[in-house]
Amino acid sequence: MKNIIRIITMLLILITIFSMAASVAINDDKDVLIIAGDKNYPPYEFIDDDGEYRGFNVDLMRALAIELGVEIKLVPMDWMGAHAALINGEIDAIQGMSFNENRAEIYDFSNEYLVNSQVCFVKKDNSIIFGLEDLKGRRVAVQRSDFAAYTLAEIGEIEVVFFSDLDEAFSKLINNDVDAVVGNRLTGLYNIQKKRIEDKIKIVGYELNQTPYGIAFKKGNQQLVKEANIGLENLKKNGTYQKIYEKWFGKEIKPEWKSLKYTLYFLSFIILLTILIILFITRLNLVLKREVEKRTHELEMINKELEAKQLMINESNRFKEQVLDSLGNGLITFDKDGTITTINKNSESLIGIKKTGALGRKYNEIGLDEYFDMEKLKDCITFGTVYSLEEKTFYHNHRNITFSYTLSPLKGDEDVHIGAVLTYRDITEVIMLRNKLAEKDKMQSLGRLVAGIAHEIRNPLTSIKTYIELMPIKYDNKDFREKMTQQVPAEITRLNSLLSDLIDYSKPKKMKKEAFYLKDIIVQTVELFTAELDKKGIILKYNIEDNVNIYADKQQIRQIIINLLINSIESIEESGEISFSIKQDEDKIIMEIVDNGKGISEEDMDNLFEPFFTTKADGTGLGLSICYQYVKENNGQINIRSKENIGTTIELVFKNNFEEDAEEGGYNEQDFDN
């Protein structure tokens, strides 16, 4: 009977396919993978009330396209029309189709990503129906045109009630209008999740008519099938498939017999564990008897072992001391009371403090205040505050010396704070080299600025040239003379301003804090890169609050923006986007620069601010290092978040100390008029 039904069904499908083939019209775009699906087969694929094409298959195909790096076009169609389009080669695939022997002769299929089956749903409190054999003499709901009706007909003596969909059938089950619902397992799970009745419905019995389900391709398209299988496997490995599955079908509702099976497994485990415990106790009694006999001998061995362990501890302490002394940096540790517990040999050479005279003394008794910030040292010892890459410059032996140091808390058992560790090194030569290379990096930025300014100069020069060329023929025109007398001086002023900014930027200066509007410096700096932004087709966006004022070194802030903007531009190949935003509250000013470039790998994130670290073939590795230094000098903080192939967000946070700095610096609101 089943075989006859299948043959008739296939004949109807083939007749419909060939009759509809001429009417199917799909956009033939060779650069796009065209995938068709059913118009109304929820939750697999359907067009919702808003006209959106949604469903499990739709989400899976879009995720597969991203995984394979291809562009797809999803085409909702009548089911028979989709078959015709695939046979005629007008589409590349049908996104979801059950496998059978007849279809395998017509299509190639991907690996299955679902198994369709039919199950029996009953109310949670049901204690009578445990499978299909218990449905005799009862009212059972099925979805119209579902194969479940044939299955129930073969059992016989069942009153079958047809409904348009399982959603309506479950409503009847909840209201006790039917005794059970038999239908597609996954469609049922979707409707149960949609109606939020997971606590009212359960599955009983075994799954019936299990059929593999996957992507159908035109016969012979093996390369596309292979790529699709690889993509599906990757989606399962990275968890994307599971998320899509749970979105549409919810968590698995296990049949009652499976829960019973797990209960039996648990009881078996308990019995086995009990037997093992009994055997263990028996064995333990035998061992204890033998242990009593060996006790005297063991006591002697314990003493020998203690002596050996003490020797090992002494050897370990000597080894640790050698390791600490061999470090290229100075190292000092303190307990929670501020007493020095460890000091290595490099500390003696770097700060001239003898180990024998320092151990056991307080941190404020041996002259550390000349080399380190004592308040920060006290905070770390007392409260466990972390200070990384701090710097302090002092005068010693007729020259300035700079130390870089880090303060970290020491933790004991159960993560209890027990003290602090100070590590430091002499970076005087590094500072000198960094300053020289910073100037070199600035000159490289200057070169890019010159290119930008050259582009900006052409615009006013073009206007001036146009007026000069028109003067002989339009000088008698009053409107022409008025426009010329207005616009030419304005363009000359614009040229002078650009050149003044360039000269001002190129002059070496000491750090000089002043009051200025942060928006102005951003807009002025970005304008110099207009040509490069236009060349790459990069869109620039602003979300900046007006009148956000800051007290800082203007040239250093400008250099920070230049370096970060250059990095963003270089990370975008073409047609990207860069956005600037500024937010202000009572405590801080936050500036963000966001791009959708190639991003930064996780392994490179830890080295971003290290001098000379670069991933560019012609880079100096100083751009972000200089930004870090300048931000610190202006009492700020820089944070970077990035993901490869997604983009980078750089956050600059400055203290909103305008009023305090105004009192110290002696400026007022009139300073912003300039």
XYZ file of C-alpha atoms in Angstrom:
674
model
C 0.000 0.000 0.000
C 2.780 2.439 0.938
C 4.711 1.705 -2.292
C 1.608 2.375 -4.432
C 1.035 5.700 -2.664
C 4.663 6.682 -3.201
C 4.540 5.816 -6.936
C 1.328 7.817 -7.441
C 2.792 10.755 -5.513
C 5.983 10.766 -7.613
C 3.968 10.629 -10.869
C 1.896 13.632 -9.748
C 5.081 15.512 -8.806
C 6.735 14.842 -12.187
C 3.594 15.826 -14.142
C 3.295 19.061 -12.155
C 7.018 19.795 -12.549
C 7.006 19.604 -16.320
C 3.737 21.544 -16.573
C 5.063 24.402 -14.442
C 8.642 24.469 -15.756
C 7.879 27.060 -18.442
C 6.278 29.470 -15.971
C 9.069 29.561 -13.397
C 11.048 32.809 -13.597
C 14.110 33.288 -11.468
C 16.825 35.899 -11.773
C 19.814 34.257 -13.481
C 22.713 35.797 -11.605
C 25.815 33.659 -11.985
C 27.614 35.377 -9.086
C 24.829 34.527 -6.634
C 23.894 31.088 -5.298
C 20.120 30.850 -5.848
C 18.316 28.642 -3.345
C 14.569 28.027 -3.387
C 12.252 26.979 -0.609
C 8.580 26.465 0.174
C 6.413 29.556 0.678
C 4.408 28.083 3.562
C 6.032 25.251 5.521
C 6.514 26.591 9.078
C 8.729 26.423 10.964
C 11.075 25.223 8.211
C 10.301 28.081 5.799
C 7.430 30.523 5.445
C 6.491 34.117 4.639
C 5.288 35.851 7.820
C 2.592 38.499 8.239
C 5.121 41.266 7.481
C 6.135 39.659 4.184
C 9.503 38.468 5.558
C 10.871 35.074 4.505
C 11.653 33.289 7.764
C 12.151 29.846 9.232
C 14.743 27.289 10.330
C 15.926 26.551 6.770
C 16.144 30.297 5.949
C 18.373 31.040 8.964
C 20.505 27.939 8.267
C 21.082 28.874 4.609
C 22.122 32.421 5.563
C 24.541 31.085 8.165
C 25.892 28.605 5.578
C 26.448 31.445 3.083
C 28.485 33.377 5.661
C 30.475 30.245 6.545
C 31.284 29.544 2.854
C 31.871 33.230 2.028
C 29.325 33.266 -0.803
C 26.303 35.403 -1.609
C 22.946 33.686 -1.804
C 19.474 34.601 -2.973
C 16.583 32.864 -1.225
C 13.501 32.446 -3.428
C 10.190 31.401 -1.801
C 8.159 29.336 -4.288
C 5.370 26.833 -4.573
C 6.792 23.411 -3.712
C 6.195 21.938 -7.176
C 7.589 25.029 -8.827
C 10.789 24.640 -6.804
C 11.187 21.074 -8.065
C 10.766 22.236 -11.669
C 13.223 25.101 -11.262
C 15.901 22.816 -9.834
C 15.534 20.209 -12.587
C 15.738 22.936 -15.249
C 18.854 24.446 -13.666
C 17.144 27.779 -12.925
C 18.115 27.504 -9.266
C 21.136 25.933 -7.594
C 19.442 24.145 -4.712
C 16.308 23.574 -2.635
C 17.110 24.424 0.965
C 15.258 21.539 2.593
C 13.919 18.195 1.258
C 13.347 14.744 2.723
C 15.441 11.945 1.195
C 13.966 8.819 -0.415
C 15.000 6.370 -3.117
C 12.905 7.990 -5.845
C 14.249 11.479 -5.172
C 17.831 10.179 -5.008
C 17.523 9.254 -8.680
C 16.605 12.854 -9.581
C 18.690 14.959 -7.160
C 21.976 14.964 -5.275
C 21.632 15.600 -1.511
C 23.879 17.105 1.114
C 24.549 15.290 4.371
C 21.397 15.246 6.459
C 21.058 18.113 8.949
C 17.699 16.991 10.328
C 15.742 13.741 10.692
C 12.014 14.151 10.164
C 9.848 11.737 12.093
C 6.384 11.380 13.529
C 5.650 11.098 17.239
C 2.683 10.977 19.559
C 2.014 14.030 21.758
C -0.183 13.765 24.869
C -0.862 15.928 27.904
C 1.731 15.904 30.655
C -0.642 14.370 33.206
C -1.622 11.496 30.883
C -1.044 8.057 32.431
C -2.934 5.890 29.940
C -1.339 6.421 26.527
C 2.265 5.227 26.229
C 2.467 4.694 22.452
C 0.495 4.340 19.215
C -0.868 0.930 20.273
C -2.789 2.687 23.093
C -4.645 5.024 20.676
C -7.350 2.498 19.703
C -10.818 3.744 20.551
C -9.550 7.326 21.082
C -9.792 10.665 19.241
C -6.460 11.550 17.660
C -5.674 14.848 15.918
C -3.476 14.995 12.795
C -2.550 17.736 10.343
C -4.434 17.589 7.064
C -2.324 15.946 4.257
C 0.123 14.572 6.852
C 1.306 10.974 6.288
C 0.405 10.322 9.941
C -3.196 9.678 8.822
C -2.047 6.634 6.811
C -0.112 5.318 9.809
C -3.159 5.577 12.074
C -5.378 4.019 9.399
C -3.169 0.925 9.355
C -3.573 0.570 13.150
C -7.370 0.882 12.857
C -10.137 1.581 15.415
C -8.868 5.165 15.843
C -11.080 8.226 15.334
C -8.879 10.570 13.266
C -9.665 14.294 13.505
C -8.102 16.524 10.827
C -6.871 20.072 11.456
C -5.238 22.643 9.187
C -2.117 22.825 11.361
C -0.625 21.421 14.574
C -1.116 24.742 16.363
C -4.891 24.221 16.270
C -4.469 20.532 17.116
C -2.492 21.308 20.304
C -5.182 23.787 21.389
C -7.743 20.994 21.096
C -5.465 18.655 23.084
C -5.041 21.205 25.903
C -8.831 21.642 26.026
C -9.352 17.812 26.161
C -11.220 17.824 22.814
C -8.824 15.126 21.566
C -6.816 12.488 23.422
C -3.567 12.773 21.455
C -1.853 14.513 18.525
C 0.263 12.580 15.996
C 2.470 14.566 13.658
C 5.917 15.806 12.650
C 8.200 15.887 15.708
C 10.069 19.120 14.839
C 6.959 20.991 13.713
C 5.334 19.925 16.951
C 8.292 21.177 19.017
C 8.089 24.528 17.209
C 4.384 24.928 17.955
C 4.870 23.869 21.588
C 7.604 26.469 22.026
C 5.521 29.088 20.207
C 2.497 28.457 22.465
C 4.735 28.139 25.569
C 3.124 24.898 26.691
C 6.301 22.873 27.297
C 5.097 22.155 30.828
C 1.771 20.775 29.558
C 2.806 18.467 26.672
C 5.003 15.373 26.505
C 6.063 12.827 23.866
C 5.275 9.132 24.333
C 6.310 6.061 22.380
C 8.904 5.742 19.655
C 9.614 7.898 16.622
C 7.988 6.660 13.380
C 8.817 7.067 9.687
C 12.232 8.578 10.341
C 13.376 10.322 7.154
C 16.698 12.131 6.590
C 16.367 15.786 5.560
C 18.924 18.020 3.820
C 19.713 20.308 0.873
C 18.767 19.085 -2.625
C 20.980 19.908 -5.641
C 20.660 19.253 -9.341
C 22.050 15.826 -10.254
C 25.809 15.901 -10.942
C 26.670 19.100 -8.996
C 29.118 17.245 -6.729
C 31.457 20.210 -6.064
C 28.617 22.318 -4.636
C 27.429 19.346 -2.558
C 30.958 18.894 -1.154
C 31.250 22.586 -0.197
C 27.804 22.570 1.405
C 28.720 19.482 3.491
C 31.887 21.175 4.724
C 29.939 24.320 5.654
C 27.237 22.354 7.489
C 29.874 20.447 9.455
C 31.584 23.711 10.492
C 28.254 25.220 11.604
C 27.663 22.190 13.838
C 31.170 22.371 15.286
C 31.064 26.097 16.131
C 27.585 25.880 17.715
C 25.750 28.038 15.143
C 23.570 25.128 14.015
C 22.486 24.350 17.597
C 21.519 27.982 18.227
C 19.371 28.083 15.076
C 17.818 24.713 15.987
C 16.872 25.839 19.508
C 15.551 29.161 18.155
C 12.939 27.415 16.025
C 12.346 24.101 17.792
C 13.262 24.887 21.407
C 14.866 22.467 23.857
C 14.335 18.776 23.187
C 11.243 17.213 24.792
C 12.344 13.665 25.477
C 9.798 10.819 25.237
C 8.718 9.372 28.556
C 10.401 6.048 27.799
C 13.737 7.821 27.451
C 13.352 9.344 30.920
C 12.572 5.867 32.247
C 15.645 4.525 30.463
C 17.824 7.117 32.139
C 16.235 6.234 35.487
C 17.165 2.587 34.943
C 20.681 3.654 34.023
C 20.881 5.657 37.241
C 19.621 2.793 39.382
C 22.084 0.429 37.718
C 24.838 2.868 38.467
C 23.779 3.112 42.133
C 23.732 -0.678 42.465
C 27.127 -0.974 40.824
C 28.497 1.790 43.028
C 27.138 0.037 46.147
C 28.867 -3.210 45.144
C 32.104 -1.356 44.555
C 31.844 0.352 47.951
C 31.308 -2.998 49.675
C 34.310 -4.454 47.849
C 36.316 -1.373 48.725
C 35.427 -1.590 52.448
C 36.356 -5.266 52.490
C 39.624 -4.509 50.821
C 40.197 -1.584 53.173
C 39.862 -3.815 56.246
C 42.546 -6.118 54.892
C 44.787 -3.174 54.146
C 44.299 -1.684 57.618
C 45.423 -4.935 59.217
C 48.573 -4.839 57.188
C 49.060 -1.138 57.955
C 49.074 -1.793 61.684
C 51.924 -4.226 61.229
C 53.887 -1.734 59.178
C 53.264 1.270 61.407
C 56.531 1.142 63.308
C 58.528 0.843 60.141
C 56.644 3.730 58.564
C 57.349 6.055 61.489
C 61.031 5.565 60.883
C 60.583 6.200 57.170
C 58.592 9.367 57.877
C 61.527 10.887 59.730
C 63.802 10.122 56.808
C 61.290 11.584 54.368
C 60.980 14.783 56.446
C 64.724 15.217 56.337
C 64.725 14.644 52.585
C 61.878 17.140 52.097
C 63.700 19.753 54.135
C 66.733 19.295 51.916
C 64.499 19.685 48.854
C 62.933 22.853 50.298
C 66.359 24.333 50.946
C 67.447 23.388 47.433
C 64.233 24.858 46.009
C 64.776 28.116 47.920
C 68.325 28.357 46.572
C 67.037 27.706 43.052
C 64.338 30.376 43.388
C 66.909 32.834 44.692
C 69.170 32.123 41.704
C 66.250 32.650 39.319
C 65.324 35.971 40.943
C 68.940 37.123 40.911
C 69.300 36.200 37.236
C 66.370 38.387 36.182
C 67.307 41.419 34.126
C 64.877 43.536 36.176
C 64.842 44.620 39.777
C 62.370 42.834 42.058
C 61.204 43.590 45.611
C 58.355 41.897 47.501
C 56.490 43.190 50.564
C 54.123 41.621 53.054
C 50.801 43.245 53.956
C 52.495 45.344 56.660
C 54.916 46.831 54.125
C 57.932 44.813 55.325
C 60.421 43.808 52.619
C 60.510 40.016 52.246
C 62.564 39.571 49.044
C 65.028 41.691 47.089
C 67.159 40.452 44.195
C 70.716 41.391 43.199
C 69.635 43.651 40.335
C 67.921 45.873 42.900
C 71.314 46.435 44.523
C 72.836 47.602 41.239
C 69.815 49.636 40.051
C 68.983 51.579 43.234
C 72.048 50.920 45.392
C 70.186 49.203 48.254
C 71.948 46.276 49.906
C 69.954 43.102 50.336
C 71.249 42.441 53.830
C 70.266 45.909 55.010
C 66.838 45.972 53.371
C 65.258 42.633 54.313
C 62.908 42.939 57.276
C 62.622 46.739 57.056
C 59.578 48.821 56.071
C 59.215 50.114 52.514
C 59.372 53.747 53.665
C 62.645 53.309 55.586
C 65.135 52.560 52.784
C 64.775 55.545 50.401
C 62.434 54.085 47.776
C 60.622 57.431 47.490
C 63.407 58.719 45.191
C 62.670 56.051 42.588
C 58.949 55.216 42.906
C 55.602 56.819 43.765
C 55.136 55.944 47.423
C 51.372 56.537 47.423
C 50.889 53.968 44.662
C 53.207 51.538 46.461
C 51.166 51.987 49.637
C 47.878 51.410 47.736
C 49.200 48.176 46.232
C 50.515 46.861 49.575
C 47.385 47.786 51.529
C 44.529 47.341 49.054
C 46.013 45.271 46.201
C 45.714 48.066 43.606
C 47.477 47.211 40.336
C 49.706 49.762 38.570
C 51.166 48.737 35.199
C 54.010 50.338 33.240
C 54.339 53.344 35.517
C 57.307 55.639 34.845
C 59.352 57.964 37.050
C 62.309 60.132 36.113
C 64.915 61.229 38.682
C 68.338 62.869 38.645
C 71.252 60.599 39.537
C 74.991 60.704 38.793
C 74.688 63.973 36.815
C 71.989 62.695 34.426
C 68.267 62.020 34.265
C 67.282 58.354 34.680
C 63.836 56.879 34.000
C 62.493 53.744 35.646
C 59.501 51.762 34.337
C 57.827 49.779 37.113
C 54.811 47.589 37.792
C 53.041 47.027 41.124
C 50.998 43.841 41.543
C 49.310 42.262 44.571
C 50.539 38.979 46.041
C 47.845 36.371 46.709
C 47.934 33.488 49.170
C 45.627 30.542 49.725
C 42.011 31.117 48.705
C 43.101 34.254 46.854
C 43.752 36.195 50.084
C 45.758 39.411 49.672
C 49.100 38.974 51.486
C 51.326 41.728 50.080
C 52.753 43.212 46.887
C 55.518 42.717 44.344
C 57.439 45.542 42.668
C 59.310 44.908 39.400
C 61.228 47.632 37.610
C 63.899 48.335 35.025
C 65.968 51.207 33.693
C 64.411 52.457 30.422
C 66.474 55.638 30.056
C 67.985 54.566 26.735
C 64.618 53.258 25.542
C 63.036 56.629 26.333
C 65.757 58.443 24.360
C 65.325 56.119 21.399
C 61.539 56.321 21.682
C 61.643 60.130 21.599
C 63.829 60.064 18.502
C 61.583 57.584 16.744
C 58.513 59.486 17.918
C 59.827 62.486 16.049
C 60.390 60.249 13.015
C 56.863 58.932 13.293
C 55.598 62.482 13.580
C 57.424 63.412 10.394
C 55.821 60.460 8.619
C 52.439 61.699 9.800
C 53.464 65.160 8.653
C 54.042 63.762 5.176
C 50.528 62.422 5.076
C 49.251 65.760 6.389
C 51.060 67.595 3.622
C 49.350 65.364 1.059
C 45.998 66.130 2.644
C 46.706 69.867 2.845
C 47.798 69.859 -0.807
C 44.366 68.525 -1.682
C 42.719 71.189 0.476
C 44.837 73.983 -1.093
C 43.690 73.109 -4.597
C 40.072 74.057 -3.842
C 40.677 77.732 -2.850
C 43.352 78.105 -5.549
C 40.831 76.908 -8.148
C 38.319 79.510 -6.966
C 40.916 82.315 -7.039
C 42.156 81.242 -10.483
C 38.578 81.238 -11.833
C 37.967 84.797 -10.654
C 41.272 85.995 -12.136
C 40.475 84.408 -15.502
C 36.972 85.990 -15.535
C 38.103 89.474 -14.489
C 38.794 90.783 -18.030
C 35.310 89.884 -19.261
C 33.163 90.264 -16.099
C 34.847 93.031 -14.149
C 32.120 95.520 -15.121
C 29.522 93.187 -13.593
C 28.681 94.514 -10.116
C 27.574 91.119 -8.745
C 30.789 89.568 -10.010
C 32.922 92.213 -8.265
C 31.001 91.778 -4.990
C 31.396 87.981 -5.036
C 35.077 88.295 -5.895
C 35.758 90.775 -3.061
C 34.017 88.407 -0.617
C 35.226 84.999 -1.725
C 38.828 85.664 -2.765
C 39.880 87.080 0.667
C 37.999 84.237 2.347
C 39.857 81.642 0.274
C 43.193 83.395 0.973
C 42.384 83.323 4.712
C 41.587 79.606 4.407
C 44.948 78.992 2.698
C 46.765 80.945 5.397
C 44.995 78.958 8.130
C 45.963 75.631 6.535
C 49.599 76.649 6.175
C 49.664 78.036 9.729
C 48.343 74.726 11.073
C 50.985 72.831 9.119
C 53.821 75.050 10.367
C 52.478 74.949 13.912
C 52.258 71.150 13.799
C 55.788 70.687 12.433
C 57.459 72.800 15.146
C 58.913 70.782 18.045
C 57.249 71.892 21.275
C 57.260 71.108 24.930
C 54.006 69.868 26.387
C 51.618 72.792 26.768
C 48.083 72.275 28.055
C 45.359 74.643 26.933
C 41.584 74.822 26.690
C 39.903 73.891 23.410
C 36.818 72.237 21.992
C 37.427 68.583 21.212
C 35.021 68.595 18.250
C 36.979 71.333 16.472
C 40.310 69.485 16.633
C 38.663 66.255 15.340
C 36.963 67.940 12.361
C 40.069 69.962 11.452
C 42.305 66.893 11.569
C 39.939 64.626 9.637
C 39.612 67.213 6.838
C 43.286 66.696 6.029
C 42.573 63.076 5.114
C 39.625 63.830 2.806
C 41.514 62.799 -0.325
C 42.556 59.438 1.110
C 39.067 58.771 2.487
C 37.480 59.571 -0.888
C 40.033 57.427 -2.719
C 39.077 54.348 -0.668
C 35.378 55.170 -0.628
C 35.324 55.324 3.187
C 32.233 56.850 4.791
C 32.887 59.092 7.794
C 30.235 59.485 10.511
C 30.077 61.816 13.523
C 28.104 61.554 16.741
C 29.720 64.354 18.711
C 28.208 66.514 21.405
C 28.784 70.234 20.867
C 30.832 72.341 23.285
C 32.718 69.434 24.890
C 35.769 71.266 26.175
C 38.972 69.703 27.398
C 42.160 70.914 29.026
C 45.074 69.112 27.378
C 48.009 69.483 24.988
C 46.319 70.266 21.668
C 49.186 69.014 19.479
C 49.374 65.721 21.383
C 45.598 65.198 21.039
C 45.911 66.013 17.334
C 48.753 63.455 16.982
C 46.639 60.829 18.801
C 43.743 61.382 16.376
C 46.093 61.279 13.359
C 47.727 58.004 14.413
C 44.412 56.295 15.200
C 42.753 57.586 12.006
C 45.695 56.354 9.887
C 45.407 52.902 11.491
C 41.662 52.801 10.759
C 42.129 53.899 7.135
C 44.878 51.334 6.550
C 42.772 48.530 8.092
C 39.957 49.140 5.559
C 40.537 47.817 2.078
C 37.676 49.705 0.437
C 34.115 50.970 0.985
C 34.401 50.894 4.747
C 33.129 53.105 7.534
C 34.789 55.107 10.311
C 32.794 56.868 13.027
C 33.768 59.382 15.721
C 31.676 59.863 18.852
C 32.115 61.993 21.994
C 30.144 61.662 25.218
C 30.523 63.737 28.371
C 29.331 63.297 31.933
C 30.286 64.720 35.295
C 33.380 62.565 35.745
C 34.809 61.864 32.297
C 34.919 62.595 28.593
C 34.758 59.529 26.311
C 35.853 59.633 22.672
C 35.389 56.546 20.467
C 36.804 55.790 17.024
C 35.120 52.778 15.406
C 35.978 51.152 12.068
C 34.843 47.996 10.268
C 38.311 47.090 9.002
C 40.206 43.830 9.213
C 40.558 44.022 13.016
C 43.336 42.755 15.305
C 44.094 39.127 16.157
C 43.908 37.957 19.789
C 47.595 37.081 19.850
C 48.529 40.657 18.846
C 46.229 42.391 21.386
C 48.658 41.974 24.302
C 51.492 43.701 22.383
C 49.638 46.680 20.906
C 51.283 49.356 23.062
C 54.770 47.835 22.990
C 57.267 50.130 21.201
C 58.473 48.798 17.828
C 55.755 46.114 17.678
C 54.054 46.272 14.275
C 52.229 44.005 11.836
C 52.887 46.360 8.889
C 55.703 45.702 6.443
C 56.838 49.367 6.516
C 55.616 50.343 10.000
C 57.728 51.709 12.853
C 55.655 50.127 15.605
C 55.397 53.469 17.416
C 51.929 54.754 16.460
C 49.957 53.172 19.313
C 52.922 53.418 21.699
C 52.998 57.187 21.169
C 49.209 57.360 21.543
C 49.474 55.489 24.861
C 52.211 57.866 26.082
C 50.320 61.016 25.057
C 47.042 59.810 26.568
C 48.802 59.063 29.883
C 50.485 62.499 29.851
C 47.051 64.089 29.493
C 45.618 62.101 32.428
C 43.668 59.766 30.167
C 43.159 56.102 29.471
C 43.032 54.178 26.171
C 41.092 50.929 25.659
C 40.965 48.818 22.483
C 38.405 46.164 21.542
C 38.773 44.327 18.252
C 37.753 41.195 16.354
C 39.345 39.918 13.186
C 37.346 40.632 10.001
C 34.768 42.605 12.004
C 36.464 45.822 13.099
C 38.069 47.793 15.924
C 36.768 50.155 18.601
C 39.242 52.517 20.302
C 38.029 54.285 23.429
C 39.824 57.325 24.853
C 38.738 58.341 28.363
C 39.839 61.689 29.861
C 39.000 63.138 33.244
C 36.338 65.826 33.051
C 38.409 68.207 35.179
C 37.762 71.424 33.259
C 36.877 73.502 36.316
C 39.810 72.227 38.400
C 42.284 72.816 35.575
C 40.731 76.225 34.943
C 41.627 77.269 38.486
C 45.155 75.881 38.167
C 45.774 77.008 34.565
C 44.150 80.388 34.845
C 41.913 80.280 31.770
C 38.205 80.945 31.321
C 35.426 80.532 28.740
C 36.836 83.404 26.667
C 39.772 81.130 25.784
C 37.433 79.227 23.445
C 36.723 82.311 21.326
C 40.115 81.797 19.668
